[in-house]
Coordinates of C-alpha atoms in Angstrom, one line a residue:
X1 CA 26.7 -26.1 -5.4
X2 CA 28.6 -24.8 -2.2
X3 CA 31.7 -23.7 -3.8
X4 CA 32.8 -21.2 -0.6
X5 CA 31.7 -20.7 3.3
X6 CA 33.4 -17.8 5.2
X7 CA 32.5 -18.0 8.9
X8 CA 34.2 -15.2 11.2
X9 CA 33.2 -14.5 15.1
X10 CA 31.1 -17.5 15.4
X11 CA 30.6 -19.2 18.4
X12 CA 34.2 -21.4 18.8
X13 CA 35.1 -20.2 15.0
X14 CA 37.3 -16.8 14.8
X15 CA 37.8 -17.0 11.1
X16 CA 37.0 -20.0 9.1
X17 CA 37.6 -19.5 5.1
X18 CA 37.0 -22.6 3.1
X19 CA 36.5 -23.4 -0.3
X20 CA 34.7 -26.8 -1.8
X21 CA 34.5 -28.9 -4.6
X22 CA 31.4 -30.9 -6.3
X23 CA 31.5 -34.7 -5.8
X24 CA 31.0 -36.4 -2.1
X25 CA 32.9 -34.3 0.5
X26 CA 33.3 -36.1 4.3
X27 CA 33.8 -34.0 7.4
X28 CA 34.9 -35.5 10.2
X29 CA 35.9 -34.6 13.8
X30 CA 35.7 -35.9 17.1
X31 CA 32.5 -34.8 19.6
X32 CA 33.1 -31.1 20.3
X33 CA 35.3 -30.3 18.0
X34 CA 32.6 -28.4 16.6
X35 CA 31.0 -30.1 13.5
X36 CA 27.7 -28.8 15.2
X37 CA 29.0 -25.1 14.8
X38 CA 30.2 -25.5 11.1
X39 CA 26.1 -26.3 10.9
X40 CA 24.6 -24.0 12.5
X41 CA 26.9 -20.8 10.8
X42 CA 25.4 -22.5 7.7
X43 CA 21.9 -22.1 8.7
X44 CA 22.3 -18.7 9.8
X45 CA 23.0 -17.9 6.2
X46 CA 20.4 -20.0 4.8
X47 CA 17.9 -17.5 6.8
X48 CA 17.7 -19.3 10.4
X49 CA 16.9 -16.5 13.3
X50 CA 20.0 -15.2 14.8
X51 CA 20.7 -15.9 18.6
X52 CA 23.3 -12.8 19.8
X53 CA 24.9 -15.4 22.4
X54 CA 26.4 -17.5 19.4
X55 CA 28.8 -13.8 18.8
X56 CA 32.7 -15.1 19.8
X57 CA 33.1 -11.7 20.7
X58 CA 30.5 -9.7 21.9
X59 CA 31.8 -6.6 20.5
X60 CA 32.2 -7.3 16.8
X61 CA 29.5 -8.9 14.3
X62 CA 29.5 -11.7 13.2
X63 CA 29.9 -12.3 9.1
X64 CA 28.7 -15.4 7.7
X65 CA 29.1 -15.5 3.6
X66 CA 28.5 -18.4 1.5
X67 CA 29.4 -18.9 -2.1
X68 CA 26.8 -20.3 -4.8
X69 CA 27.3 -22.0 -8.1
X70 CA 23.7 -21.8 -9.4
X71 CA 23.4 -22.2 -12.9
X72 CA 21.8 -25.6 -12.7
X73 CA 19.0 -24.7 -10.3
X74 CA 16.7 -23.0 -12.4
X75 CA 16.2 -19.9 -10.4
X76 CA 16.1 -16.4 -12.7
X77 CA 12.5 -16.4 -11.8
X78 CA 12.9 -16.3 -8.2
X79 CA 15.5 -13.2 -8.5
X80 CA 13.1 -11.6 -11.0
X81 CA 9.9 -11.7 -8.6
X82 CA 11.9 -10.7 -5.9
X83 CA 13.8 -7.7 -7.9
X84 CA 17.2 -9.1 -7.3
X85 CA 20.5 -9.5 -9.7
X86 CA 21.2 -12.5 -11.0
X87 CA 24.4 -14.4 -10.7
X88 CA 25.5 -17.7 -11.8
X89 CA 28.2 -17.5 -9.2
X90 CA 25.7 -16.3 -6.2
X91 CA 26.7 -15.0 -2.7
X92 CA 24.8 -14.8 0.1
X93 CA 25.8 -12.9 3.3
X94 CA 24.5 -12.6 7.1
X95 CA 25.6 -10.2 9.3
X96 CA 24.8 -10.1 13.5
X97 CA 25.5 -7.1 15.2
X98 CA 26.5 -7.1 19.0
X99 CA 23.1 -4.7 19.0
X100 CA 21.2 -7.8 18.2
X101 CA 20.6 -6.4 14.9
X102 CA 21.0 -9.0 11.7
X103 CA 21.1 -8.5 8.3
X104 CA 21.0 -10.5 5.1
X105 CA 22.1 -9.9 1.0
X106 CA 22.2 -12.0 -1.4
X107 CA 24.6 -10.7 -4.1
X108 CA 24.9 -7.4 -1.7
X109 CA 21.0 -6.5 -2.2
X110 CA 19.6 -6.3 0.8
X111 CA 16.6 -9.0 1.8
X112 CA 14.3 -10.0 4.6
X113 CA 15.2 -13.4 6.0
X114 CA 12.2 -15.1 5.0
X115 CA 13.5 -14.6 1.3
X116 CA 16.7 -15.5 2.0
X117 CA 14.9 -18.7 3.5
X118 CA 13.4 -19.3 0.4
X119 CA 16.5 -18.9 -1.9
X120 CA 18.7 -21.3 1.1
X121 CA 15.8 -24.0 0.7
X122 CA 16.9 -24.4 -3.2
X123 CA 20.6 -24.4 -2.7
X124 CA 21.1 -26.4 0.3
X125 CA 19.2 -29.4 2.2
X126 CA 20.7 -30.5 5.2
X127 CA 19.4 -33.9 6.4
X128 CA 19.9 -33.6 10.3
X129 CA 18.2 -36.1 12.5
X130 CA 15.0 -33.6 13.2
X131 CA 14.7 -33.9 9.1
X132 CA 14.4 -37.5 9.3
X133 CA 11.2 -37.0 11.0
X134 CA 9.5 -35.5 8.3
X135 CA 10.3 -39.4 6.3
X136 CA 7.0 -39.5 8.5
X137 CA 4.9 -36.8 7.1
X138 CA 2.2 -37.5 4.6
X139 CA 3.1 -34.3 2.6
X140 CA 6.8 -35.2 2.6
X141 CA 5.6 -39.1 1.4
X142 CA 3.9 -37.6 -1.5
X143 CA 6.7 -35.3 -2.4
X144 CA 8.5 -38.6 -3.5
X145 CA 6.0 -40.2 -5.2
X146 CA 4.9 -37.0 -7.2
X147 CA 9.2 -36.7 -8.0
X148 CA 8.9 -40.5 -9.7
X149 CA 5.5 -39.6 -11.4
X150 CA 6.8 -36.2 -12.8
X151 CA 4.4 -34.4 -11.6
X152 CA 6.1 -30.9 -10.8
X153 CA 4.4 -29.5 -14.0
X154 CA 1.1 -30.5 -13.0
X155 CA 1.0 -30.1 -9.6
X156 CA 1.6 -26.3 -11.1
X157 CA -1.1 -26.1 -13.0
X158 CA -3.3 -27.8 -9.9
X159 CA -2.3 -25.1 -7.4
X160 CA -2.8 -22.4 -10.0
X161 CA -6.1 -23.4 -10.6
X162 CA -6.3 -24.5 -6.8
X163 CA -6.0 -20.7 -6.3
X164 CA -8.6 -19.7 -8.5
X165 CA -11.0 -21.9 -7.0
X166 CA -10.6 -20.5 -2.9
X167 CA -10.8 -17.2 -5.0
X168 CA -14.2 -17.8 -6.3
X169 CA -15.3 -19.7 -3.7
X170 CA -14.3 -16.6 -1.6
X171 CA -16.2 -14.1 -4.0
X172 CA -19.3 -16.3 -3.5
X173 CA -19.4 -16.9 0.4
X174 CA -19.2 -12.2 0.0
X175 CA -22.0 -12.3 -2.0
X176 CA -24.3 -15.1 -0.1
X177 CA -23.0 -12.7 3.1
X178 CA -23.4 -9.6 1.3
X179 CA -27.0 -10.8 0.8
X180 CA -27.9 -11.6 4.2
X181 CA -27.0 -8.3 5.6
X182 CA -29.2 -6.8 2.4
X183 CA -32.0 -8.5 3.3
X184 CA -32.4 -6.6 7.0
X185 CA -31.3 -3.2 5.3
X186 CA -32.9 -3.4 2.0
X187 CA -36.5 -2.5 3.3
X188 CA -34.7 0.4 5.3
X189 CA -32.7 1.7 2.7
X190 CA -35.7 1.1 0.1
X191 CA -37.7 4.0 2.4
X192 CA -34.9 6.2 2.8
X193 CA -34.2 6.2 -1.0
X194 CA -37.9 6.8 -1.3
X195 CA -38.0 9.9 1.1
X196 CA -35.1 11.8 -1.1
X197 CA -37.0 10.4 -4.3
X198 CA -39.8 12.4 -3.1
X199 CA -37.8 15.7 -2.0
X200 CA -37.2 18.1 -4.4
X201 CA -33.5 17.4 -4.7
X202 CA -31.4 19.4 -7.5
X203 CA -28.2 21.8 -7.1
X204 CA -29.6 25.4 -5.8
X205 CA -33.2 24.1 -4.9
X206 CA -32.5 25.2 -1.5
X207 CA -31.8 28.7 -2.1
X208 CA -34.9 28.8 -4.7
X209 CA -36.9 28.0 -2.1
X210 CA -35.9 30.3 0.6
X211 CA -35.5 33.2 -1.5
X212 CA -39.2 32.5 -2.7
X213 CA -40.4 32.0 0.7
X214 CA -39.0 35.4 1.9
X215 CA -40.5 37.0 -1.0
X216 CA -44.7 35.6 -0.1
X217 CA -43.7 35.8 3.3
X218 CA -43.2 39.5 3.3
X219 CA -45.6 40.4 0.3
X220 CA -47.4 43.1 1.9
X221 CA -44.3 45.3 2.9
X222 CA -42.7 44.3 -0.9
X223 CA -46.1 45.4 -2.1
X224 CA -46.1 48.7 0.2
X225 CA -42.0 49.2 -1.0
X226 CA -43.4 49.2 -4.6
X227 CA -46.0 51.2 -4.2
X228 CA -43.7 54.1 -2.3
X229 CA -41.2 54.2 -5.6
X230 CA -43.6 54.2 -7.9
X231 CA -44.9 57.5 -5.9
X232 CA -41.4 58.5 -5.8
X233 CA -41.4 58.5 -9.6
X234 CA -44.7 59.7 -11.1
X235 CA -45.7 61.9 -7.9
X236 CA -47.7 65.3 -10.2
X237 CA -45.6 67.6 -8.3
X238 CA -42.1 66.3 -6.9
X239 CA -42.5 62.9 -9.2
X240 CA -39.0 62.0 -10.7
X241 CA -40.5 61.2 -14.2
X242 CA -42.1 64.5 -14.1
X243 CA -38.5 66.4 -13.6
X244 CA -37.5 64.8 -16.0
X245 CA -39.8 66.1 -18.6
X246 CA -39.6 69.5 -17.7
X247 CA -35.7 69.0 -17.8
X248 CA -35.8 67.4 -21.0
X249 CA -37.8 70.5 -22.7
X250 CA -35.1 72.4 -21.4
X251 CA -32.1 70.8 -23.0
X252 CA -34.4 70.3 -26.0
X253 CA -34.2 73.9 -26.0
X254 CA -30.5 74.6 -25.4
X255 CA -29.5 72.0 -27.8
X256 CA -30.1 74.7 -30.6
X257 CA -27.0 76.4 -29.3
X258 CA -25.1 74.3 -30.2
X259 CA -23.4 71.0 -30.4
X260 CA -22.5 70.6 -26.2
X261 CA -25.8 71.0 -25.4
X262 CA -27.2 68.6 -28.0
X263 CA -25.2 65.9 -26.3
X264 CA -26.4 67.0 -23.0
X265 CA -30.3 66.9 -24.0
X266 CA -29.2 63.2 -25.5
X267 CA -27.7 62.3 -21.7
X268 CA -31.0 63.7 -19.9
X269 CA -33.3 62.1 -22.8
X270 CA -31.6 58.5 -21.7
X271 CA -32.3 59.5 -17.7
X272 CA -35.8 60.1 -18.9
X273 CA -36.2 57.0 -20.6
X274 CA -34.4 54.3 -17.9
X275 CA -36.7 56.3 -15.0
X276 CA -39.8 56.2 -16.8
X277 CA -38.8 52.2 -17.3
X278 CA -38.1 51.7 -13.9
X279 CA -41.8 53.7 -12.5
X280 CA -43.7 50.9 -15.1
X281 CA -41.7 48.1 -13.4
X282 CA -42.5 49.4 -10.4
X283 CA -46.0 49.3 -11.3
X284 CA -46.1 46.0 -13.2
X285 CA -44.6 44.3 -10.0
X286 CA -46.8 45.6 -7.4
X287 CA -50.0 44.3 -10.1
X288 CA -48.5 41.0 -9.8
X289 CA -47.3 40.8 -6.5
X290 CA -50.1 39.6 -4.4
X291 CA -50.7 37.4 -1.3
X292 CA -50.6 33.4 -1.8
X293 CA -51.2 31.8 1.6
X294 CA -51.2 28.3 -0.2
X295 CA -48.1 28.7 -2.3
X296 CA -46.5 30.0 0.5
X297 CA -47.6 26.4 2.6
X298 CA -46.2 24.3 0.0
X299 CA -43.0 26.2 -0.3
X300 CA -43.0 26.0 3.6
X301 CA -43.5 22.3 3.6
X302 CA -40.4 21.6 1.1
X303 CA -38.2 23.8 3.0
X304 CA -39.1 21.7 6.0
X305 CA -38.7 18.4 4.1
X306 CA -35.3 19.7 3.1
X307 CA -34.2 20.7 6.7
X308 CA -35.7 17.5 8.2
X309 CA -33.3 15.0 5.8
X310 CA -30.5 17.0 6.2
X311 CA -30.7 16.8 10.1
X312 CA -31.9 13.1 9.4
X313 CA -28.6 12.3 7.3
X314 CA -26.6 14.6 9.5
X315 CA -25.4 16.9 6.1
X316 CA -25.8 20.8 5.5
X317 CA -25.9 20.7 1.8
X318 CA -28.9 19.6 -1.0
X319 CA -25.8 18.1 -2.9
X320 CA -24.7 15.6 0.3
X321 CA -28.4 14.4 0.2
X322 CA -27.9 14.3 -3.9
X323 CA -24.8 11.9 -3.0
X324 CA -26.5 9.7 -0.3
X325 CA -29.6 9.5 -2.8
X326 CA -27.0 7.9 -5.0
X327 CA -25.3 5.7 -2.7
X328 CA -28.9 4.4 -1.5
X329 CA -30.1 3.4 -4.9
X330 CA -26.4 1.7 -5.6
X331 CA -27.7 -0.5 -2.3
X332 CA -31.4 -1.0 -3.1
X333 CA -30.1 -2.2 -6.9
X334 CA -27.3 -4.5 -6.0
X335 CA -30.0 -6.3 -3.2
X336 CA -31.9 -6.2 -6.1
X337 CA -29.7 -7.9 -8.2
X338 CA -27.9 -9.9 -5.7
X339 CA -29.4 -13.1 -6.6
X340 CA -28.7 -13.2 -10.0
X341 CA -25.1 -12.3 -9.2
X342 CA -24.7 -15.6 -7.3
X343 CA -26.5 -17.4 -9.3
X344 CA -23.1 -16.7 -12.0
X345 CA -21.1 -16.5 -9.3
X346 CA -21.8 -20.4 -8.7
X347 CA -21.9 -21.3 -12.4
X348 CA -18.3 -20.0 -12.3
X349 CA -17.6 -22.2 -9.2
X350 CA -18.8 -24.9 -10.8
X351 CA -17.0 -24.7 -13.8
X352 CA -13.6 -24.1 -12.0
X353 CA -14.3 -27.0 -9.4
X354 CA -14.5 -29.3 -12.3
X355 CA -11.2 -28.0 -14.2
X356 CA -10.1 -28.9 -10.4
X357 CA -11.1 -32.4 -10.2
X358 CA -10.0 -33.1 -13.9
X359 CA -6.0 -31.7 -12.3
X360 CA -7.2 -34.4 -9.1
X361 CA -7.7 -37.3 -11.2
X362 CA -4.3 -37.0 -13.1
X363 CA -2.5 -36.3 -10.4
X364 CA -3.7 -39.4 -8.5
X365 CA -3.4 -41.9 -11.8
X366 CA -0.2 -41.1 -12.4
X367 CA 0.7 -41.2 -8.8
X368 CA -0.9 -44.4 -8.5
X369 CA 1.2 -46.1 -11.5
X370 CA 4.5 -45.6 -9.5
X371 CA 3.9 -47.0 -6.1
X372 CA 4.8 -50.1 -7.0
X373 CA 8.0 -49.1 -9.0
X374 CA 8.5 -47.0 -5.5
X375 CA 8.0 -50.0 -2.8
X376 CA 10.1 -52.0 -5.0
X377 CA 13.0 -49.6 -5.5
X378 CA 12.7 -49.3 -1.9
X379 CA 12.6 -52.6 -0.7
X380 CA 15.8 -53.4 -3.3
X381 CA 17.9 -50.4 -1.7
X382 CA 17.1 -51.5 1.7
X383 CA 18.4 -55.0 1.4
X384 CA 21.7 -54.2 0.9
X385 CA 21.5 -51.9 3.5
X386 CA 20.9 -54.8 5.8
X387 CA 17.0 -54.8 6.0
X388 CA 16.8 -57.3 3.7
X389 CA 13.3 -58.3 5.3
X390 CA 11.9 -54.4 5.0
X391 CA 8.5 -53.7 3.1
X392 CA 6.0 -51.4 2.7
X393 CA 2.3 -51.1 2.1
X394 CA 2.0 -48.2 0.3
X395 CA -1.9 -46.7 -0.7
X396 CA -3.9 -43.8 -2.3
X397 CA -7.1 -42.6 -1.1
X398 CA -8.8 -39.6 -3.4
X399 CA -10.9 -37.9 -0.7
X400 CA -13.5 -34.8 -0.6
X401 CA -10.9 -32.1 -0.1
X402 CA -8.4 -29.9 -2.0
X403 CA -5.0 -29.7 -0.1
X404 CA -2.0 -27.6 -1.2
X405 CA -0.9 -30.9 -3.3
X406 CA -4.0 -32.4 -4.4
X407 CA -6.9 -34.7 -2.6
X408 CA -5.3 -37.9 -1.8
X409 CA -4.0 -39.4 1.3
X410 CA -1.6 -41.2 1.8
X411 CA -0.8 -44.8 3.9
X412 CA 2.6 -45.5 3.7
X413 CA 2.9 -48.6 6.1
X414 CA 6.2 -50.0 7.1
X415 CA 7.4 -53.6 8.5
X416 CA 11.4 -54.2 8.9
X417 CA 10.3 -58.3 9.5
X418 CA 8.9 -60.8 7.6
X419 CA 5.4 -61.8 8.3
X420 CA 5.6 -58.4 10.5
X421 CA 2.3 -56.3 10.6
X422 CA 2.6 -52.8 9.1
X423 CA 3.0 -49.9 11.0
X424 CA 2.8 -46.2 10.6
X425 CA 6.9 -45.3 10.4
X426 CA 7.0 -43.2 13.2
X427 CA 5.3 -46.1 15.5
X428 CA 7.2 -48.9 14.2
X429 CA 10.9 -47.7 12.7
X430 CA 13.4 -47.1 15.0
X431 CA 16.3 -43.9 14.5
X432 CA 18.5 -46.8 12.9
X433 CA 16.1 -47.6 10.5
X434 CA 14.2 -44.4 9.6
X435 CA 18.1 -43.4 8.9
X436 CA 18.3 -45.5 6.2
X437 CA 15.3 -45.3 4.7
X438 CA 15.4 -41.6 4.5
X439 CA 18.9 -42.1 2.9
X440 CA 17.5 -44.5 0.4
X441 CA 14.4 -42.3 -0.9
X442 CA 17.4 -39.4 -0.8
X443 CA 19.3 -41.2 -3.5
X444 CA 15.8 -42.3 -5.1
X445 CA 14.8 -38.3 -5.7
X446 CA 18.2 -37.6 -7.0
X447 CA 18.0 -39.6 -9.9
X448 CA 14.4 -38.3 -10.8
X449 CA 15.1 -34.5 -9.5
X450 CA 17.4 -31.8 -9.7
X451 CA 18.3 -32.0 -5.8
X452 CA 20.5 -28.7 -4.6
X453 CA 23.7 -29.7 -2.7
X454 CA 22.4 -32.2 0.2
X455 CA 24.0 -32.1 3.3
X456 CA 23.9 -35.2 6.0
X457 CA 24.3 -34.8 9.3
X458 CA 25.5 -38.2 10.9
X459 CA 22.8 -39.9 9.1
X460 CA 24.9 -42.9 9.9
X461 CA 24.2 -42.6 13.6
X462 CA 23.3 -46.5 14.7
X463 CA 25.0 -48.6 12.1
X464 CA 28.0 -50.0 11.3
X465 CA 30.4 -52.3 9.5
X466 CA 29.2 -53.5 6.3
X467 CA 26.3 -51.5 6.5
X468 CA 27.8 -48.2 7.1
X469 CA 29.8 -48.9 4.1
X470 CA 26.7 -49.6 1.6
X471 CA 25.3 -46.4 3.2
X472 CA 29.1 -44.6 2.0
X473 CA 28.4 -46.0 -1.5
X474 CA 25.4 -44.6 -1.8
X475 CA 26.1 -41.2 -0.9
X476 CA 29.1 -41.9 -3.2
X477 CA 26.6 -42.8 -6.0
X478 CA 24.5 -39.6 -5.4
X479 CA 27.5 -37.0 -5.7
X480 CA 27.4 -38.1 -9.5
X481 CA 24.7 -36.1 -10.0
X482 CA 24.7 -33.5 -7.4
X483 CA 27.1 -31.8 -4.7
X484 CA 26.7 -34.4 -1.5
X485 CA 28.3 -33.4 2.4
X486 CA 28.3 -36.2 5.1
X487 CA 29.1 -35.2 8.6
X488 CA 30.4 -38.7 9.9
X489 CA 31.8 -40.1 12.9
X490 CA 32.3 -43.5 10.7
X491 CA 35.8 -44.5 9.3
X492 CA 33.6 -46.4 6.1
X493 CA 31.5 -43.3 5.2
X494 CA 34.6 -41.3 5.4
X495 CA 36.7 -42.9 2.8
X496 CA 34.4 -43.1 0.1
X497 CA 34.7 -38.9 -0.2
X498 CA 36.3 -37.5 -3.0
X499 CA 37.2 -34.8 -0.5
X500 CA 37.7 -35.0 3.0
X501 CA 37.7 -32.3 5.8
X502 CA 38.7 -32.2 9.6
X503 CA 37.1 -29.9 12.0
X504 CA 39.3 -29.6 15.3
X505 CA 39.9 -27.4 18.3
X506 CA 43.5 -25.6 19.2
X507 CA 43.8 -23.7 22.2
X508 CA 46.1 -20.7 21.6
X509 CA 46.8 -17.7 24.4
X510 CA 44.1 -19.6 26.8
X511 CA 41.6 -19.2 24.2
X512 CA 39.8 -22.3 22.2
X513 CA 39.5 -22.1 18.5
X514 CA 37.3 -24.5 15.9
X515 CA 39.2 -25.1 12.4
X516 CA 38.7 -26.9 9.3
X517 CA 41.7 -28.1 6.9
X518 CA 41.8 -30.3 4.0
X519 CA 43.1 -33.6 4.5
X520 CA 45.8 -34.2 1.8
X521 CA 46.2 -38.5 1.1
X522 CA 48.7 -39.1 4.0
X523 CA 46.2 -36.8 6.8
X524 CA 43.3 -38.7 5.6
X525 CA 45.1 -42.3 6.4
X526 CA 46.5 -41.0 10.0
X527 CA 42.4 -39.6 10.6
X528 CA 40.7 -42.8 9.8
X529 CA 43.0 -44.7 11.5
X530 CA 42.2 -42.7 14.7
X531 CA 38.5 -43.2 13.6
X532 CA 39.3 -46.9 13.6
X533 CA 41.4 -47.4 17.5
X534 CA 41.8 -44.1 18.8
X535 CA 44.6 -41.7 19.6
X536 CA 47.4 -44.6 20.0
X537 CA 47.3 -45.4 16.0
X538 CA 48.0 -49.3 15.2
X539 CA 49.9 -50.7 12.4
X540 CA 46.9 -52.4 12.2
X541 CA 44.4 -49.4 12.5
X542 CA 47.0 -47.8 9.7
X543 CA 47.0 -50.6 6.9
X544 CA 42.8 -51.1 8.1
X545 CA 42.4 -47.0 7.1
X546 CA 44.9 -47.6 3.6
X547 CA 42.5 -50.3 2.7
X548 CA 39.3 -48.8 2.9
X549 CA 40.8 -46.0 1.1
X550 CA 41.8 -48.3 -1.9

């Protein structure tokens, strides 16, 4: 429940600080005195858009906090998904800067306004005369009869599995789409995987084949090369391998003089061996090297094949035609495959649809079984609110579509005469009316939910008398169970609060203020005596206002 609201450099309101009680609270005030603006500060903290002209003063913010007694509401769960501390004694702040910057907190954590919305929609609802429209609304209709069948648990379940079903249903219109752009890419990316199939794609291939290429393209100067070293080694006169010899029967010689010159024979017997090593290789690779017009073809044709799929694929590297090999044969499988995927894929949809429908039926039984306990209650409240002739025609259709609440619609048909025909309520209820009924399905949902604090805004506009006073007495009845507001301009209404409030204007230094004070007992009589004749209070007027008081 509203337990505080702070208001300061709002509009008409400088600084407003007032504190409330549960039970049935009345606020009255004559037209201007700014009831409106006590309303619309309250909105601005309940996550309404911020509009910089409602700033008294343009050159300080404005500061609108509100004070939250939430133990009853159920709502750890929305502070945990939203990361925020949990109070049982919750405040929630707005702040407009003169830049036309606003800001919100809820228990000083900053949050955007659309969860500060969220939160505002579970502590407060505040019935104006746009809200009684929504009495009108199909999904609004269904609200109440799904609060009388008990539904909340199930209606979670439905929109659970509600979301798993446009999820599937998603995955499968991919895959039917997927499919359909497969089937004009499959045969293209089929031959493309088959041209690097048939390339001789592995990591260094590349440089293999260039290095071979050089070598058969150049065989007779490699040839020519080997022959000159070999002739450089074993040449009969100048011939390394021969200077070697002669040098090595040297040192062989001078080694018996002693140990410096055995080691040197053993250095020069090494040289020997790794030249006469090197004149055989020399020899053995000019035998073998030899001209190969055809190898050198085919190892021009892959080198080619290489070059033309790496311009093709617009790479530079074997390994980025390696990857794209991959990533081809990924797309030819899964076209492949595709059909068997949706044929699951469907079987899944199938199987969620029908955990669907099973939520639809329930949903629509139970709802079903309490429209008559719901025209009824209706009908009964009404009388005594001076409709005694008011009924409804009130039917379920199940239809061939899942909405956010299930897949029935709704006619809720309304006629305020006897033998009247029914009407949709928004063609055939007047303000007056649509007033009253919206008041009476109000106190219906309190008894069957846990309603935050409800606020009414002059839903007593167009009645009076008697009727006016059943309408106080209901709103009286409600406040057992929950925090109620009415804004009234009716002297009935207002004496059936446990708590009333004035809202007023004072001019002070040329400036005009809007106020709020508690009325003690002897205020409240002198205020609904005013309500009653006016200004110039009666004896009459007074002893009226003590009576309906008592």
């Amino acid at each position: 429940m509203l337990t505080n609201l702070s208001i300061k450099n709002y509009a008409l309101i400088d600084n407003l600080n007032v504190s409330f009680e549960s039970g049935f609270t009345c606020i009255t005030g004559e037209t201007g005195a700014g009831k409106s603006i006590l309303l619309g500060g309250l909105a601005l903290v309940l996550g309404k858009r911020a509009d910089l002209s409602a700033l008294r003063d343009k050159e300080a913010k404005c500061i609108i906090e509100a004070e939250f007694q939430i133990d009853k509401y159920g709502l750890k769960p929305f502070f945990k998904t939203n990361d925020l501390d949990y109070e049982d004694v919750t405040i929630v702040r707005r702040e407009i800067h003169p830049s036309g910057k606003s800001r919100a907190f809820i228990n000083d954590s900053p949050v955007t306004l659309g969860i500060l919305a969220k939160l505002g929609d579970s502590l407060i609802d505040v019935h104006s005369q746009h809200q009684t429209m929504r009495l009108t609304e199909n999904d609004f209709q269904l609200k109440v009869i799904d609060a009388l069948a008990d539904n909340s648990d199930i209606l979670v379940d439905y929109k659970s599995q509600l979301s798993k079903f446009k999820r599937t249903s998603k995955e499968l219109e991919d895959l039917i789409e997927f499919q359909k752009a497969t089937i004009k890419e499959h045969d293209y990316n089929s031959f493309l995987l088959q041209e690097l199939e048939a390339a001789p794609l592995k990591p260094g291939i590349q440089e293999e084949l260039e290095e071979q290429y050089e070598q058969l393209n150049n065989v007779e100067n490699i040839i020519e090369l080997l022959s000159g070293g070999h002739q450089l080694l074993n040449d009969e006169q100048a011939g390394a391998v021969n200077l070697l010899t002669e040098l090595k029967q040297l040192t062989n010689k001078l080694s018996a003089y002693g140990n410096q010159y055995v080691e040197l024979n053993k250095r020069i017997e090494s040289l020997f061996i790794e030249a006469d090593d090197i004149a055989n290789e020399f020899q053995n690779l000019q035998e073998v090297t030899e001209a190969d017009p055809q190898a050198l073809e085919e190892i021009n044709v892959k080198l080619q094949q290489l070059y033309d799929l790496q311009k093709k694929h617009g790479v530079q590297e074997v390994s980025e035609l390696m990857e794209i090999k991959t990533e081809l044969a990924e797309k030819v499988d899964a076209a492949e495959n595709i059909e068997s995927e949706i044929s699951n894929k469907e079987a899944e949809v199938d199987k969620v649809k029908k955990e669907l429908l099973s939520f639809v039926k329930q949903i629509s039984e139970r709802r079903s079984k309490v429209l008559p306990k719901l025209k009824q209650q209706l009908e009964n409240s009404l009388k005594t609110l001076g409709m005694a002739s008011a009924s409804f025609d009130i039917g379920l259709n199940t239809v061939q579509e899942f909405k956010s609440n299930g897949s029935d619609e709704l006619t809720f048909l309304f006629s305020a005469n006897k033998g009247g025909a029914y009407g949709e309520l928004k063609k055939v209820a007047s303000g007056g009316e649509l007033s009253r009924i919206m008041l009476t399905i109000k106190a219906i949902l309190a008894k069957y939910e846990n309603l935050p604090t409800m606020m009414f805004d002059e839903i007593d506009t167009g009645v009076s008398g008697e009727i006016s006073n059943r309408m106080g007495e209901i709103m009286q009845v409600m406040s057992e169970n929950m925090q109620v507001f009415s804004i009234t301009h009716l002297p009935q209404v207002a004496s059936k609060g446990d708590y009333h409030y004035k809202v007023f204007k004072v001019e002070e230094a040329f400036v005009t203020r809007t106020k709020m004070k508690k009325l003690n007992a002897d205020e409240r009589v002198v205020e609904l005596a005013e309500m009653l004749g006016g200004k110039d209070i009666s004896d009459s007027a007074m002893a009226h206002a003590r009576q309906l008081l008592n």
